[in-house]
Coordinates of N, CA and C in Angstrom, one line a residue:
X1 N 68.0 54.7 123.4 CA 68.4 55.3 124.7 C 67.4 55.1 125.7
X2 N 67.9 54.9 127.0 CA 67.0 54.8 128.1 C 66.8 56.2 128.7
X3 N 65.6 56.5 129.2 CA 65.4 57.8 129.9 C 66.3 57.8 131.2
X4 N 66.5 59.0 131.7 CA 67.2 59.2 132.9 C 66.5 58.5 134.1
X5 N 67.3 57.9 134.9 CA 66.8 57.2 136.1 C 67.4 57.8 137.4
X6 N 66.6 58.0 138.4 CA 67.1 58.6 139.6 C 67.1 57.5 140.7
X7 N 68.2 57.2 141.4 CA 68.2 56.3 142.5 C 67.7 57.1 143.7
X8 N 66.5 56.6 144.3 CA 66.0 57.3 145.4 C 66.1 56.5 146.7
X9 N 66.4 55.2 146.6 CA 66.5 54.4 147.9 C 67.2 53.1 147.6
X10 N 68.1 52.7 148.6 CA 68.7 51.4 148.6 C 68.2 50.7 149.8
X11 N 67.5 49.6 149.5 CA 66.9 48.8 150.6 C 67.9 48.0 151.3
X12 N 67.8 47.9 152.6 CA 68.8 47.3 153.4 C 68.6 45.8 153.5
X13 N 69.7 45.0 153.7 CA 71.1 45.4 153.6 C 71.5 45.5 152.1
X14 N 72.2 46.5 151.7 CA 72.6 46.6 150.3 C 73.2 45.4 149.7
X15 N 72.7 45.0 148.6 CA 73.3 43.8 147.9 C 72.8 42.5 148.4
X16 N 72.0 42.4 149.4 CA 71.6 41.2 150.0 C 70.1 41.0 150.0
X17 N 69.3 41.9 149.3 CA 67.9 41.8 149.3 C 67.4 42.2 147.9
X18 N 66.2 41.7 147.5 CA 65.6 42.1 146.3 C 64.2 42.7 146.6
X19 N 63.7 43.6 145.7 CA 62.3 44.0 145.8 C 61.5 42.9 145.1
X20 N 60.7 42.2 146.0 CA 60.0 41.0 145.5 C 58.5 41.3 145.1
X21 N 57.9 42.3 145.7 CA 56.5 42.6 145.4 C 56.3 44.1 145.7
X22 N 55.2 44.6 145.1 CA 54.8 46.0 145.3 C 53.3 46.1 145.2
X23 N 52.8 47.2 145.8 CA 51.3 47.4 145.9 C 51.0 48.8 146.1
X24 N 50.2 49.4 145.2 CA 49.8 50.8 145.3 C 48.6 50.9 146.3
X25 N 48.7 51.7 147.3 CA 47.7 51.9 148.3 C 46.7 52.9 147.9
X26 N 47.2 54.0 147.3 CA 46.4 55.2 146.9 C 47.4 56.1 146.1
X27 N 46.9 57.2 145.6 CA 47.7 58.1 144.8 C 48.9 58.5 145.7
X28 N 50.1 58.2 145.3 CA 51.3 58.6 146.0 C 51.7 57.7 147.1
X29 N 50.9 56.7 147.5 CA 51.3 55.8 148.6 C 51.3 54.4 148.1
X30 N 52.4 53.7 148.5 CA 52.6 52.3 148.0 C 53.4 51.5 149.0
X31 N 53.4 50.2 148.9 CA 54.2 49.3 149.7 C 55.1 48.5 148.8
X32 N 56.3 48.2 149.3 CA 57.2 47.2 148.7 C 57.6 46.1 149.7
X33 N 57.6 44.9 149.2 CA 58.0 43.7 150.0 C 59.3 43.2 149.5
X34 N 60.2 42.8 150.4 CA 61.5 42.4 150.0 C 61.7 40.9 150.1
X35 N 62.7 40.4 149.3 CA 63.1 39.0 149.3 C 64.3 38.8 150.1
X36 N 64.4 37.7 150.8 CA 65.5 37.3 151.7 C 65.4 37.9 153.1
X37 N 64.9 39.2 153.2 CA 64.8 39.8 154.5 C 63.4 39.9 155.0
X38 N 62.4 39.8 154.2 CA 61.0 39.8 154.6 C 60.6 41.2 155.2
X39 N 61.1 42.2 154.6 CA 60.7 43.6 155.1 C 59.6 44.2 154.2
X40 N 58.9 45.2 154.8 CA 57.9 46.0 154.0 C 58.3 47.4 154.2
X41 N 58.4 48.1 153.1 CA 58.7 49.6 153.1 C 57.5 50.3 152.5
X42 N 57.3 51.6 152.9 CA 56.2 52.3 152.5 C 56.6 53.7 152.0
X43 N 56.0 54.2 150.9 CA 56.2 55.5 150.5 C 54.9 56.2 150.5
X44 N 54.9 57.5 150.8 CA 53.7 58.4 150.8 C 53.9 59.6 150.0
X45 N 55.0 59.6 149.2 CA 55.4 60.8 148.4 C 55.7 60.4 147.0
X46 N 55.0 59.4 146.5 CA 55.1 59.0 145.1 C 56.4 58.2 144.8
X47 N 57.0 57.6 145.9 CA 58.2 56.8 145.7 C 59.5 57.6 145.8
X48 N 59.5 58.8 146.2 CA 60.7 59.6 146.4 C 61.4 59.2 147.7
X49 N 60.7 58.8 148.7 CA 61.4 58.3 149.9 C 60.6 57.1 150.4
X50 N 61.3 56.3 151.2 CA 60.7 55.0 151.7 C 61.1 54.8 153.2
X51 N 60.1 54.3 153.9 CA 60.3 54.1 155.3 C 60.0 52.6 155.6
X52 N 60.9 52.0 156.3 CA 60.6 50.6 156.7 C 59.5 50.5 157.8
X53 N 58.4 49.9 157.5 CA 57.3 49.9 158.4 C 57.2 48.6 159.2
X54 N 57.9 47.5 158.6 CA 57.7 46.2 159.2 C 58.9 45.3 158.9
X55 N 59.4 44.6 159.8 CA 60.5 43.7 159.6 C 60.0 42.3 159.8
X56 N 59.6 41.6 158.7 CA 59.1 40.3 158.8 C 60.1 39.2 159.2
X57 N 61.3 39.5 158.9 CA 62.4 38.5 159.3 C 62.6 38.5 160.8
X58 N 62.6 39.7 161.4 CA 62.7 39.8 162.8 C 61.5 39.4 163.6
X59 N 60.3 39.7 163.1 CA 59.1 39.5 163.8 C 58.7 38.0 163.7
X60 N 58.7 37.4 162.5 CA 58.2 36.1 162.2 C 59.2 35.2 161.6
X61 N 60.4 35.6 161.3 CA 61.4 34.8 160.7 C 61.1 34.4 159.3
X62 N 60.3 35.3 158.6 CA 60.0 35.0 157.2 C 61.1 35.5 156.3
X63 N 61.2 34.9 155.1 CA 62.2 35.3 154.1 C 61.7 36.3 153.1
X64 N 60.5 36.1 152.6 CA 60.0 36.9 151.5 C 58.6 37.4 151.7
X65 N 58.3 38.5 151.2 CA 56.9 39.0 151.1 C 56.5 38.8 149.6
X66 N 55.6 37.9 149.3 CA 55.4 37.4 148.0 C 54.4 38.2 147.2
X67 N 53.2 38.4 147.7 CA 52.2 39.1 147.0 C 51.3 40.0 147.9
X68 N 50.7 41.0 147.4 CA 49.7 41.8 148.1 C 48.4 41.8 147.4
X69 N 47.3 42.0 148.1 CA 46.0 42.4 147.6 C 45.3 43.2 148.6
X70 N 44.3 44.0 148.1 CA 43.4 44.7 149.0 C 42.1 43.9 149.0
X71 N 41.7 43.4 150.2 CA 40.4 42.7 150.2 C 39.2 43.6 150.1
X72 N 38.1 42.9 149.9 CA 36.8 43.7 149.8 C 36.4 44.3 151.1
X73 N 37.1 43.8 152.2 CA 36.9 44.4 153.5 C 37.7 45.7 153.7
X74 N 38.5 46.1 152.8 CA 39.3 47.3 152.8 C 40.7 47.1 153.4
X75 N 41.0 45.9 153.9 CA 42.3 45.6 154.5 C 43.3 45.0 153.4
X76 N 44.6 45.1 153.7 CA 45.6 44.6 152.8 C 46.1 43.3 153.3
X77 N 46.3 42.3 152.4 CA 46.7 40.9 152.7 C 48.0 40.6 152.0
X78 N 48.9 39.8 152.6 CA 50.1 39.4 151.9 C 50.3 37.8 152.1
X79 N 51.1 37.3 151.1 CA 51.6 35.9 151.3 C 53.1 36.0 151.5
X80 N 53.6 34.9 152.2 CA 55.0 35.0 152.7 C 55.7 33.6 152.5
X81 N 57.0 33.6 152.7 CA 57.9 32.4 152.6 C 58.5 32.0 153.9
X82 N 58.3 30.7 154.2 CA 59.1 30.1 155.3 C 59.1 30.9 156.6
X83 N 58.0 30.9 157.3 CA 56.8 30.1 157.1 C 55.9 30.8 156.1
X84 N 55.0 29.9 155.5 CA 54.0 30.3 154.6 C 52.8 30.8 155.3
X85 N 52.6 32.1 155.3 CA 51.4 32.7 156.1 C 50.5 33.5 155.1
X86 N 49.3 33.8 155.6 CA 48.6 34.9 155.1 C 48.5 35.9 156.2
X87 N 48.9 37.1 155.9 CA 48.9 38.2 157.0 C 48.1 39.4 156.5
X88 N 47.6 40.1 157.5 CA 46.7 41.3 157.2 C 47.2 42.5 157.9
X89 N 47.0 43.6 157.2 CA 47.2 45.0 157.8 C 45.9 45.7 157.7
X90 N 45.5 46.3 158.9 CA 44.3 47.0 159.0 C 44.5 48.5 159.0
X91 N 45.8 48.9 158.9 CA 46.2 50.3 159.0 C 47.2 50.7 157.8
X92 N 46.8 50.3 156.6 CA 47.6 50.7 155.4 C 49.1 50.3 155.5
X93 N 49.3 49.1 156.1 CA 50.7 48.6 156.0 C 51.6 48.9 157.2
X94 N 51.1 49.7 158.2 CA 51.9 50.1 159.3 C 52.1 48.9 160.3
X95 N 51.2 48.0 160.4 CA 51.4 46.9 161.3 C 50.7 45.7 160.7
X96 N 51.1 44.5 161.1 CA 50.6 43.2 160.4 C 50.3 42.2 161.5
X97 N 49.3 41.3 161.1 CA 49.0 40.2 162.0 C 48.8 38.9 161.1
X98 N 49.2 37.8 161.6 CA 49.0 36.5 160.8 C 47.6 36.1 161.0
X99 N 46.9 35.8 159.9 CA 45.5 35.3 160.0 C 45.4 33.9 159.6
X100 N 46.5 33.3 158.9 CA 46.5 31.9 158.6 C 47.9 31.5 158.3
X101 N 48.3 30.3 158.8 CA 49.5 29.6 158.5 C 49.3 28.4 157.8
X102 N 49.8 28.3 156.6 CA 49.6 27.1 155.7 C 50.5 26.0 156.0
X103 N 50.0 24.8 155.6 CA 50.9 23.6 155.7 C 51.7 23.4 154.4
X104 N 52.6 24.4 154.3 CA 53.4 24.5 153.1 C 54.6 25.4 153.4
X105 N 55.6 25.3 152.5 CA 56.8 26.1 152.8 C 56.6 27.6 152.4
X106 N 55.7 27.8 151.4 CA 55.4 29.2 151.0 C 53.9 29.3 150.7
X107 N 53.4 30.5 150.9 CA 52.1 30.9 150.3 C 52.5 31.9 149.2
X108 N 52.0 31.7 148.0 CA 52.5 32.4 146.8 C 51.4 33.2 146.2
X109 N 50.6 32.6 145.2 CA 49.5 33.3 144.5 C 48.5 33.7 145.5
X110 N 47.8 34.9 145.2 CA 46.8 35.4 146.1 C 45.8 36.2 145.3
X111 N 44.5 35.9 145.5 CA 43.5 36.6 144.8 C 42.2 36.6 145.6
X112 N 41.4 37.6 145.5 CA 40.0 37.5 146.0 C 39.0 37.5 144.9
X113 N 38.1 36.6 144.9 CA 37.2 36.4 143.8 C 36.0 37.4 144.0
X114 N 35.3 37.7 142.9 CA 34.2 38.6 143.0 C 33.2 38.3 144.0
X115 N 32.9 37.0 144.2 CA 31.9 36.6 145.2 C 32.5 36.6 146.6
X116 N 33.7 36.8 146.8 CA 34.3 37.0 148.2 C 35.3 36.0 148.6
X117 N 35.4 34.8 148.1 CA 36.4 33.9 148.5 C 37.8 34.3 148.2
X118 N 38.8 34.1 149.1 CA 40.2 34.4 148.9 C 40.9 33.0 148.6
X119 N 41.7 33.0 147.5 CA 42.4 31.8 147.2 C 43.9 32.1 147.4
X120 N 44.6 31.1 148.0 CA 46.1 31.3 148.3 C 46.8 30.1 147.6
X121 N 47.7 30.3 146.7 CA 48.5 29.3 146.1 C 49.6 28.8 147.0
X122 N 49.9 27.5 147.1 CA 50.9 27.0 148.0 C 52.1 26.4 147.2
X123 N 53.3 26.5 147.8 CA 54.5 25.8 147.3 C 54.9 24.7 148.3
X124 N 55.2 23.5 147.8 CA 55.6 22.4 148.6 C 54.5 22.1 149.7
X125 N 53.3 22.0 149.3 CA 52.2 21.7 150.2 C 52.4 20.3 150.8
X126 N 52.2 20.3 152.1 CA 52.5 19.1 152.9 C 51.6 17.9 152.6
X127 N 50.5 18.1 151.8 CA 49.7 17.0 151.4 C 50.3 16.3 150.2
X128 N 51.4 16.8 149.7 CA 52.0 16.1 148.6 C 51.4 16.4 147.2
X129 N 50.4 17.4 147.2 CA 49.7 17.7 146.0 C 49.8 19.2 145.7
X130 N 49.6 19.5 144.4 CA 49.5 20.9 144.0 C 48.2 21.5 144.6
X131 N 48.3 22.4 145.5 CA 47.2 22.8 146.3 C 47.0 24.3 146.6
X132 N 45.8 24.6 147.0 CA 45.5 26.0 147.4 C 44.9 26.0 148.8
X133 N 44.8 27.1 149.4 CA 44.0 27.4 150.6 C 42.8 28.3 150.1
X134 N 41.6 28.0 150.5 CA 40.4 28.8 150.1 C 39.7 29.2 151.4
X135 N 39.3 30.5 151.5 CA 38.6 30.9 152.6 C 37.5 31.9 152.2
X136 N 36.3 31.7 152.7 CA 35.1 32.6 152.4 C 34.9 33.6 153.5
X137 N 35.7 33.6 154.6 CA 35.4 34.5 155.8 C 36.7 35.1 156.3
X138 N 37.6 35.5 155.4 CA 38.8 36.1 155.8 C 39.6 35.3 156.8
X139 N 39.6 34.0 156.6 CA 40.5 33.1 157.3 C 40.0 32.8 158.8
X140 N 38.8 33.1 159.1 CA 38.2 32.5 160.3 C 38.1 31.0 160.2
X141 N 37.9 30.6 158.9 CA 38.0 29.2 158.6 C 38.5 29.1 157.2
X142 N 39.0 27.9 156.8 CA 39.5 27.7 155.4 C 39.5 26.3 155.0
X143 N 39.7 26.0 153.7 CA 39.8 24.7 153.1 C 41.1 24.5 152.5
X144 N 41.7 23.3 152.5 CA 42.9 23.0 151.9 C 42.6 22.1 150.7
X145 N 42.7 22.6 149.5 CA 42.1 22.0 148.3 C 43.2 21.7 147.3
X146 N 43.3 20.4 146.8 CA 44.2 20.1 145.7 C 43.6 20.5 144.4
X147 N 44.5 21.0 143.5 CA 44.1 21.3 142.1 C 44.0 20.0 141.3
X148 N 44.8 19.0 141.7 CA 44.8 17.7 141.1 C 45.2 16.6 142.1
X149 N 44.6 15.5 142.0 CA 44.9 14.3 142.9 C 45.9 13.4 142.2
X150 N 46.2 13.7 140.9 CA 47.1 12.7 140.2 C 48.4 13.3 139.7
X151 N 48.4 14.6 139.5 CA 49.7 15.3 139.0 C 50.7 15.4 140.1
X152 N 52.0 15.5 139.8 CA 53.0 15.7 140.9 C 52.8 17.0 141.5
X153 N 53.3 17.1 142.8 CA 53.1 18.4 143.5 C 53.9 19.5 142.9
X154 N 53.3 20.7 142.7 CA 54.0 21.9 142.2 C 53.5 23.1 142.9
X155 N 54.1 24.2 142.5 CA 53.8 25.5 143.1 C 52.7 26.2 142.4
X156 N 51.7 26.8 143.1 CA 50.6 27.6 142.5 C 51.0 29.0 142.6
X157 N 51.6 29.6 141.5 CA 52.2 30.8 141.6 C 51.3 32.0 141.4
X158 N 50.3 31.9 140.6 CA 49.5 33.1 140.3 C 48.1 32.7 139.9
X159 N 47.2 33.7 139.9 CA 45.8 33.5 139.5 C 45.4 34.5 138.5
X160 N 44.4 34.2 137.7 CA 43.8 35.1 136.7 C 42.3 35.1 137.0
X161 N 41.7 36.3 137.3 CA 40.3 36.4 137.6 C 39.8 37.7 137.2
X162 N 38.7 37.7 136.4 CA 38.1 39.0 135.9 C 36.6 39.0 136.2
X163 N 36.2 38.5 137.3 CA 34.8 38.5 137.7 C 34.1 37.2 137.4
X164 N 32.9 37.0 138.0 CA 32.2 35.8 137.8 C 32.8 34.7 138.6
X165 N 32.4 33.4 138.3 CA 32.8 32.3 139.0 C 34.0 31.6 138.5
X166 N 34.6 32.1 137.3 CA 35.7 31.5 136.7 C 37.0 32.1 137.2
X167 N 38.0 31.2 137.4 CA 39.4 31.7 137.8 C 40.4 30.7 137.2
X168 N 41.5 31.2 136.8 CA 42.7 30.4 136.3 C 43.8 30.4 137.4
X169 N 44.5 29.3 137.4 CA 45.6 29.2 138.3 C 46.9 28.8 137.5
X170 N 47.9 29.5 137.7 CA 49.2 29.2 137.0 C 50.1 28.4 137.9
X171 N 50.6 27.3 137.4 CA 51.3 26.3 138.2 C 52.7 26.1 137.5
X172 N 53.7 25.9 138.4 CA 55.0 25.6 137.8 C 56.0 25.2 138.9
X173 N 57.3 25.3 138.6 CA 58.3 24.9 139.5 C 58.3 23.4 139.9
X174 N 59.4 22.8 139.9 CA 59.4 21.3 140.1 C 58.6 20.6 139.1
X175 N 58.6 21.1 137.9 CA 57.8 20.5 136.8 C 57.5 21.5 135.7
X176 N 56.8 21.1 134.7 CA 56.5 22.0 133.6 C 55.3 23.0 134.0
X177 N 55.2 24.1 133.3 CA 54.2 25.1 133.6 C 52.8 24.5 133.1
X178 N 51.8 24.8 133.9 CA 50.5 24.3 133.7 C 49.4 25.4 134.0
X179 N 48.3 25.3 133.4 CA 47.2 26.2 133.7 C 46.0 25.3 134.1
X180 N 45.4 25.6 135.3 CA 44.2 24.9 135.8 C 43.1 26.0 135.8
X181 N 41.9 25.5 135.6 CA 40.7 26.4 135.6 C 39.6 25.9 136.5
X182 N 39.0 26.8 137.2 CA 37.8 26.5 138.1 C 36.7 27.3 137.6
X183 N 35.5 26.7 137.5 CA 34.3 27.4 137.1 C 33.3 27.5 138.3
X184 N 33.7 27.2 139.5 CA 32.9 27.2 140.7 C 33.6 27.9 141.8
X185 N 34.2 29.1 141.5 CA 34.8 29.9 142.5 C 35.9 29.2 143.3
X186 N 36.7 28.4 142.6 CA 37.9 27.8 143.1 C 37.7 26.6 143.9
X187 N 36.6 25.9 143.9 CA 36.3 24.7 144.7 C 36.9 23.5 143.9
X188 N 36.6 23.4 142.6 CA 37.2 22.2 141.9 C 37.9 22.8 140.6
X189 N 38.9 22.0 140.1 CA 39.8 22.5 139.1 C 40.0 21.4 138.0
X190 N 40.3 21.9 136.8 CA 40.6 21.1 135.6 C 41.8 21.6 134.9
X191 N 42.7 20.7 134.6 CA 43.9 21.2 133.9 C 43.5 21.5 132.4
X192 N 43.9 22.7 132.0 CA 43.6 23.2 130.6 C 44.7 23.3 129.7
X193 N 46.0 23.5 130.2 CA 47.1 23.6 129.3 C 48.4 23.2 130.1
X194 N 49.4 22.8 129.3 CA 50.7 22.4 129.8 C 51.7 22.9 128.8
X195 N 52.8 23.5 129.4 CA 53.9 24.1 128.6 C 55.2 23.4 129.0
X196 N 55.6 22.3 128.3 CA 56.7 21.5 128.8 C 58.0 22.2 129.0
X197 N 58.2 23.2 128.2 CA 59.5 23.9 128.4 C 59.5 25.1 129.4
X198 N 58.3 25.4 129.9 CA 58.2 26.5 130.8 C 58.6 26.0 132.2
X199 N 59.4 26.8 132.9 CA 59.8 26.4 134.3 C 58.7 26.9 135.3
X200 N 58.1 28.0 135.0 CA 57.0 28.5 135.9 C 56.1 29.4 135.1
X201 N 54.9 29.7 135.7 CA 54.0 30.7 135.1 C 54.0 31.9 136.1
X202 N 54.2 33.1 135.6 CA 54.5 34.2 136.5 C 53.3 35.2 136.7
X203 N 52.4 35.2 135.7 CA 51.3 36.2 135.9 C 50.3 36.2 134.7
X204 N 49.1 36.4 135.0 CA 48.0 36.5 133.9 C 47.7 38.0 133.7
X205 N 47.2 38.3 132.5 CA 46.5 39.6 132.3 C 45.6 39.4 131.1
X206 N 44.7 40.4 130.9 CA 43.7 40.3 129.9 C 43.7 41.6 129.1
X207 N 43.6 41.4 127.8 CA 43.6 42.6 126.8 C 42.5 42.3 125.8
X208 N 41.5 43.1 125.8 CA 40.3 42.8 124.9 C 39.7 41.5 125.3
X209 N 39.5 40.6 124.4 CA 38.8 39.3 124.6 C 39.9 38.2 124.9
X210 N 41.1 38.6 124.9 CA 42.2 37.6 125.0 C 42.8 37.6 126.4
X211 N 43.2 36.4 126.9 CA 43.9 36.2 128.1 C 45.3 35.8 127.8
X212 N 46.3 36.3 128.6 CA 47.7 36.0 128.4 C 48.3 35.5 129.7
X213 N 49.3 34.7 129.6 CA 50.1 34.3 130.8 C 51.6 34.3 130.4
X214 N 52.4 34.8 131.3 CA 53.8 34.9 131.1 C 54.6 33.7 131.7
X215 N 55.4 33.1 130.8 CA 56.1 31.9 131.3 C 57.6 32.2 131.5
X216 N 58.1 31.7 132.6 CA 59.6 32.0 132.8 C 60.4 30.7 132.4
X217 N 61.7 31.0 132.2 CA 62.5 29.9 131.7 C 62.6 29.9 130.1
X218 N 61.5 30.4 129.5 CA 61.5 30.4 128.0 C 61.1 31.8 127.5
X219 N 60.9 32.7 128.5 CA 60.6 34.2 128.1 C 59.5 34.2 127.1
X220 N 58.4 33.6 127.3 CA 57.3 33.4 126.3 C 56.0 33.9 126.9
X221 N 55.2 34.5 126.0 CA 53.8 34.9 126.4 C 52.8 34.0 125.7
X222 N 52.0 33.3 126.4 CA 51.0 32.5 125.8 C 49.6 33.2 125.8
X223 N 48.8 32.9 124.7 CA 47.5 33.6 124.6 C 46.4 32.6 124.5
X224 N 45.2 32.9 125.2 CA 44.0 32.1 125.0 C 42.9 33.1 124.5
X225 N 42.2 32.6 123.5 CA 41.1 33.4 122.9 C 39.7 32.7 123.2
X226 N 39.7 31.7 124.1 CA 38.5 31.0 124.3 C 38.2 30.9 125.8
X227 N 38.6 31.9 126.6 CA 38.3 31.9 128.0 C 39.1 30.9 128.8
X228 N 40.3 30.6 128.3 CA 41.2 29.7 129.0 C 41.0 28.3 128.8

């Protein structure tokens, strides 16, 4: 049996949008990003009520709010779809500004490394390669870096990072799922694994000494016991 579930909010327009991403700001406060309409909603009462704080479709004509992180500078950052931007809120999600627009249809994966660099995964990068954007100064400047110069162009969906200079990138869509690894804070990359039946890689997590990645299309969890 399932526990009882209470419907507390229907995000507009009903039946035409999905909850694409979520982010906890603090105890009782959180943000939700929608798909198709590019909206952000905020709760400050533990999810019992939601207020639309930003309409990305109306403001910037974006379709999706893909991912959230809180930067080491204390501000909240998001990635978006068509256009692919990195945007920032300095007031806990109440207002947003674009800090970078990528040469790609989407910005997807998003992570800040321990040493400070922010990595942004791209979909359909206009350089024709599986690529990321990397910035060490909160997008005052940035680099457009390929994960591979030989593999077909794919989507960089997610990152796995648990401190230090090592970071994993999950790649998929328009090809099989792959894992790339960087040992120099995201500057250079090496392919470490390929899963031919996986359509995409959705997220990394760590439990004990093991790393895991979730693959879509085959509903499978893959494990690494040797640091990726």
